[in-house]
Amino acid sequence: MHIAVAGNIGCGKTTLTRMLSKRYGWTPKFESVDYNPYLEDFYKDMKRWSFNLQIYFLNTRFKDVVDISNAKDTIIQDRTIYEDARIFAPNIHALGNMSDRDFQTYCDLFDLMMSLVKKPDLMIYLRSTIPHLIAKIQKRGREYEQTISIEYLKGLNDRYEEWISNYDGKLLIIDADDIDFENNPKDFQAITDKIDSMLFGLFPFE
């Protein structure tokens, strides 16, 4: 089984992935942002490095999807291949930091990959507002994230909302501004109760 956690930068994906992995005994697959050789260069010069960055992410994420499809364990994934193609690459292109030619090449490659894989059994989307995201980003203090602009984050958030409104798989939306699942056990239980109903209940709902 494949469980995926999606959401904008700083929304709490990694924390929730870790907690759900421990709660259910699922195998976590975390996003390896610290090992992307293009990420720091990208934040310094987006126009020069955007295509390289997105191709690297797409390649890494596709490998993850293939591994998940062949796994016998239940895998919970921190960020999905859909977010790269439906959120980050289009946002970069719209901001003028990826050429039309590079973006079309990227989209063609993504469409080919998607013809070979299936959707997650459950998509968990952490919805957050810009002030909440900024506070989280500042708190965790990753140096390369401190130069992210509000315009960039807002563009991502708008695209997340557009993507999730058209997502046709099994979906759980969590309003991350309104709960503290990391520090409040009742908030975390509210999430796991919904997951239990969707995956293991007598009448699982969409």
PDB file of N, CA, C and O in Angstrom, residues 118-150:
ATOM      1  N   LYS A 118       0.699   4.030 -10.883  1.00  0.00           N
ATOM      2  CA  LYS A 118      -0.660   4.292 -10.413  1.00  0.00           C
ATOM      3  C   LYS A 118      -0.645   5.278  -9.251  1.00  0.00           C
ATOM      4  O   LYS A 118       0.400   5.526  -8.641  1.00  0.00           O
ATOM      5  N   LYS A 119      -1.811   5.818  -8.939  1.00  0.00           N
ATOM      6  CA  LYS A 119      -1.939   6.790  -7.852  1.00  0.00           C
ATOM      7  C   LYS A 119      -1.720   6.122  -6.491  1.00  0.00           C
ATOM      8  O   LYS A 119      -1.909   4.913  -6.348  1.00  0.00           O
ATOM      9  N   PRO A 120      -1.365   6.920  -5.468  1.00  0.00           N
ATOM     10  CA  PRO A 120      -1.286   6.381  -4.104  1.00  0.00           C
ATOM     11  C   PRO A 120      -2.643   5.863  -3.640  1.00  0.00           C
ATOM     12  O   PRO A 120      -3.695   6.309  -4.118  1.00  0.00           O
ATOM     13  N   ASP A 121      -2.619   4.938  -2.700  1.00  0.00           N
ATOM     14  CA  ASP A 121      -3.866   4.427  -2.123  1.00  0.00           C
ATOM     15  C   ASP A 121      -4.549   5.485  -1.265  1.00  0.00           C
ATOM     16  O   ASP A 121      -5.771   5.461  -1.105  1.00  0.00           O
ATOM     17  N   LEU A 122      -3.769   6.408  -0.722  1.00  0.00           N
ATOM     18  CA  LEU A 122      -4.329   7.540   0.011  1.00  0.00           C
ATOM     19  C   LEU A 122      -3.382   8.726  -0.121  1.00  0.00           C
ATOM     20  O   LEU A 122      -2.185   8.598   0.138  1.00  0.00           O
ATOM     21  N   MET A 123      -3.930   9.871  -0.509  1.00  0.00           N
ATOM     22  CA  MET A 123      -3.182  11.118  -0.548  1.00  0.00           C
ATOM     23  C   MET A 123      -3.616  11.971   0.640  1.00  0.00           C
ATOM     24  O   MET A 123      -4.807  12.251   0.814  1.00  0.00           O
ATOM     25  N   ILE A 124      -2.662  12.379   1.481  1.00  0.00           N
ATOM     26  CA  ILE A 124      -2.928  13.270   2.605  1.00  0.00           C
ATOM     27  C   ILE A 124      -2.368  14.643   2.257  1.00  0.00           C
ATOM     28  O   ILE A 124      -1.163  14.785   2.020  1.00  0.00           O
ATOM     29  N   TYR A 125      -3.233  15.644   2.199  1.00  0.00           N
ATOM     30  CA  TYR A 125      -2.818  16.996   1.828  1.00  0.00           C
ATOM     31  C   TYR A 125      -2.870  17.900   3.050  1.00  0.00           C
ATOM     32  O   TYR A 125      -3.921  18.078   3.667  1.00  0.00           O
ATOM     33  N   LEU A 126      -1.715  18.486   3.401  1.00  0.00           N
ATOM     34  CA  LEU A 126      -1.634  19.445   4.498  1.00  0.00           C
ATOM     35  C   LEU A 126      -1.816  20.861   3.929  1.00  0.00           C
ATOM     36  O   LEU A 126      -0.929  21.393   3.279  1.00  0.00           O
ATOM     37  N   ARG A 127      -2.974  21.432   4.200  1.00  0.00           N
ATOM     38  CA  ARG A 127      -3.281  22.774   3.704  1.00  0.00           C
ATOM     39  C   ARG A 127      -2.808  23.809   4.719  1.00  0.00           C
ATOM     40  O   ARG A 127      -3.099  23.703   5.912  1.00  0.00           O
ATOM     41  N   SER A 128      -2.058  24.828   4.243  1.00  0.00           N
ATOM     42  CA  SER A 128      -1.505  25.856   5.127  1.00  0.00           C
ATOM     43  C   SER A 128      -1.606  27.229   4.469  1.00  0.00           C
ATOM     44  O   SER A 128      -1.517  27.344   3.250  1.00  0.00           O
ATOM     45  N   THR A 129      -1.729  28.260   5.298  1.00  0.00           N
ATOM     46  CA  THR A 129      -1.695  29.627   4.800  1.00  0.00           C
ATOM     47  C   THR A 129      -0.247  30.113   4.736  1.00  0.00           C
ATOM     48  O   THR A 129       0.658  29.524   5.342  1.00  0.00           O
ATOM     49  N   ILE A 130      -0.034  31.210   4.033  1.00  0.00           N
ATOM     50  CA  ILE A 130       1.318  31.752   3.873  1.00  0.00           C
ATOM     51  C   ILE A 130       1.949  32.148   5.218  1.00  0.00           C
ATOM     52  O   ILE A 130       3.110  31.799   5.471  1.00  0.00           O
ATOM     53  N   PRO A 131       1.252  32.867   6.106  1.00  0.00           N
ATOM     54  CA  PRO A 131       1.874  33.201   7.393  1.00  0.00           C
ATOM     55  C   PRO A 131       2.320  31.964   8.181  1.00  0.00           C
ATOM     56  O   PRO A 131       3.379  31.979   8.819  1.00  0.00           O
ATOM     57  N   HIS A 132       1.521  30.914   8.145  1.00  0.00           N
ATOM     58  CA  HIS A 132       1.870  29.670   8.845  1.00  0.00           C
ATOM     59  C   HIS A 132       3.133  29.055   8.239  1.00  0.00           C
ATOM     60  O   HIS A 132       4.041  28.621   8.970  1.00  0.00           O
ATOM     61  N   LEU A 133       3.215  29.042   6.927  1.00  0.00           N
ATOM     62  CA  LEU A 133       4.379  28.479   6.250  1.00  0.00           C
ATOM     63  C   LEU A 133       5.642  29.282   6.566  1.00  0.00           C
ATOM     64  O   LEU A 133       6.703  28.704   6.843  1.00  0.00           O
ATOM     65  N   ILE A 134       5.528  30.601   6.525  1.00  0.00           N
ATOM     66  CA  ILE A 134       6.681  31.457   6.802  1.00  0.00           C
ATOM     67  C   ILE A 134       7.203  31.217   8.214  1.00  0.00           C
ATOM     68  O   ILE A 134       8.418  31.118   8.440  1.00  0.00           O
ATOM     69  N   ALA A 135       6.299  31.120   9.172  1.00  0.00           N
ATOM     70  CA  ALA A 135       6.706  30.886  10.560  1.00  0.00           C
ATOM     71  C   ALA A 135       7.439  29.560  10.696  1.00  0.00           C
ATOM     72  O   ALA A 135       8.461  29.469  11.398  1.00  0.00           O
ATOM     73  N   LYS A 136       6.946  28.531  10.023  1.00  0.00           N
ATOM     74  CA  LYS A 136       7.582  27.215  10.096  1.00  0.00           C
ATOM     75  C   LYS A 136       8.952  27.220   9.429  1.00  0.00           C
ATOM     76  O   LYS A 136       9.911  26.622   9.925  1.00  0.00           O
ATOM     77  N   ILE A 137       9.046  27.882   8.284  1.00  0.00           N
ATOM     78  CA  ILE A 137      10.319  27.945   7.556  1.00  0.00           C
ATOM     79  C   ILE A 137      11.370  28.683   8.382  1.00  0.00           C
ATOM     80  O   ILE A 137      12.527  28.254   8.476  1.00  0.00           O
ATOM     81  N   GLN A 138      10.966  29.777   8.986  1.00  0.00           N
ATOM     82  CA  GLN A 138      11.897  30.534   9.814  1.00  0.00           C
ATOM     83  C   GLN A 138      12.332  29.736  11.035  1.00  0.00           C
ATOM     84  O   GLN A 138      13.501  29.778  11.443  1.00  0.00           O
ATOM     85  N   LYS A 139      11.410  28.991  11.614  1.00  0.00           N
ATOM     86  CA  LYS A 139      11.701  28.220  12.822  1.00  0.00           C
ATOM     87  C   LYS A 139      12.713  27.117  12.557  1.00  0.00           C
ATOM     88  O   LYS A 139      13.619  26.897  13.363  1.00  0.00           O
ATOM     89  N   ARG A 140      12.595  26.429  11.409  1.00  0.00           N
ATOM     90  CA  ARG A 140      13.521  25.314  11.167  1.00  0.00           C
ATOM     91  C   ARG A 140      14.883  25.792  10.652  1.00  0.00           C
ATOM     92  O   ARG A 140      15.862  25.057  10.726  1.00  0.00           O
ATOM     93  N   GLY A 141      14.945  27.013  10.119  1.00  0.00           N
ATOM     94  CA  GLY A 141      16.220  27.671   9.901  1.00  0.00           C
ATOM     95  C   GLY A 141      17.140  27.102   8.848  1.00  0.00           C
ATOM     96  O   GLY A 141      18.359  27.248   8.961  1.00  0.00           O
ATOM     97  N   ARG A 142      16.598  26.479   7.803  1.00  0.00           N
ATOM     98  CA  ARG A 142      17.461  26.039   6.709  1.00  0.00           C
ATOM     99  C   ARG A 142      17.935  27.272   5.943  1.00  0.00           C
ATOM    100  O   ARG A 142      17.135  28.046   5.440  1.00  0.00           O
ATOM    101  N   GLU A 143      19.242  27.434   5.846  1.00  0.00           N
ATOM    102  CA  GLU A 143      19.801  28.668   5.287  1.00  0.00           C
ATOM    103  C   GLU A 143      19.313  28.932   3.871  1.00  0.00           C
ATOM    104  O   GLU A 143      18.962  30.064   3.523  1.00  0.00           O
ATOM    105  N   TYR A 144      19.288  27.894   3.028  1.00  0.00           N
ATOM    106  CA  TYR A 144      18.919  28.107   1.629  1.00  0.00           C
ATOM    107  C   TYR A 144      17.444  28.451   1.459  1.00  0.00           C
ATOM    108  O   TYR A 144      17.031  28.931   0.396  1.00  0.00           O
ATOM    109  N   GLU A 145      16.606  28.218   2.496  1.00  0.00           N
ATOM    110  CA  GLU A 145      15.185  28.551   2.403  1.00  0.00           C
ATOM    111  C   GLU A 145      14.883  29.986   2.829  1.00  0.00           C
ATOM    112  O   GLU A 145      13.782  30.477   2.573  1.00  0.00           O
ATOM    113  N   GLN A 146      15.834  30.642   3.453  1.00  0.00           N
ATOM    114  CA  GLN A 146      15.567  31.969   4.009  1.00  0.00           C
ATOM    115  C   GLN A 146      15.391  33.031   2.925  1.00  0.00           C
ATOM    116  O   GLN A 146      14.883  34.127   3.203  1.00  0.00           O
ATOM    117  N   THR A 147      15.805  32.730   1.701  1.00  0.00           N
ATOM    118  CA  THR A 147      15.656  33.691   0.606  1.00  0.00           C
ATOM    119  C   THR A 147      14.380  33.451  -0.219  1.00  0.00           C
ATOM    120  O   THR A 147      14.147  34.153  -1.198  1.00  0.00           O
ATOM    121  N   ILE A 148      13.576  32.473   0.169  1.00  0.00           N
ATOM    122  CA  ILE A 148      12.330  32.217  -0.548  1.00  0.00           C
ATOM    123  C   ILE A 148      11.400  33.419  -0.389  1.00  0.00           C
ATOM    124  O   ILE A 148      11.179  33.905   0.716  1.00  0.00           O
ATOM    125  N   SER A 149      10.839  33.896  -1.491  1.00  0.00           N
ATOM    126  CA  SER A 149       9.973  35.071  -1.431  1.00  0.00           C
ATOM    127  C   SER A 149       8.529  34.686  -1.123  1.00  0.00           C
ATOM    128  O   SER A 149       8.097  33.549  -1.372  1.00  0.00           O
ATOM    129  N   ILE A 150       7.783  35.649  -0.595  1.00  0.00           N
ATOM    130  CA  ILE A 150       6.355  35.441  -0.347  1.00  0.00           C
ATOM    131  C   ILE A 150       5.627  35.175  -1.660  1.00  0.00           C
ATOM    132  O   ILE A 150       4.720  34.341  -1.728  1.00  0.00           O
TER     133      ILE A 150
END
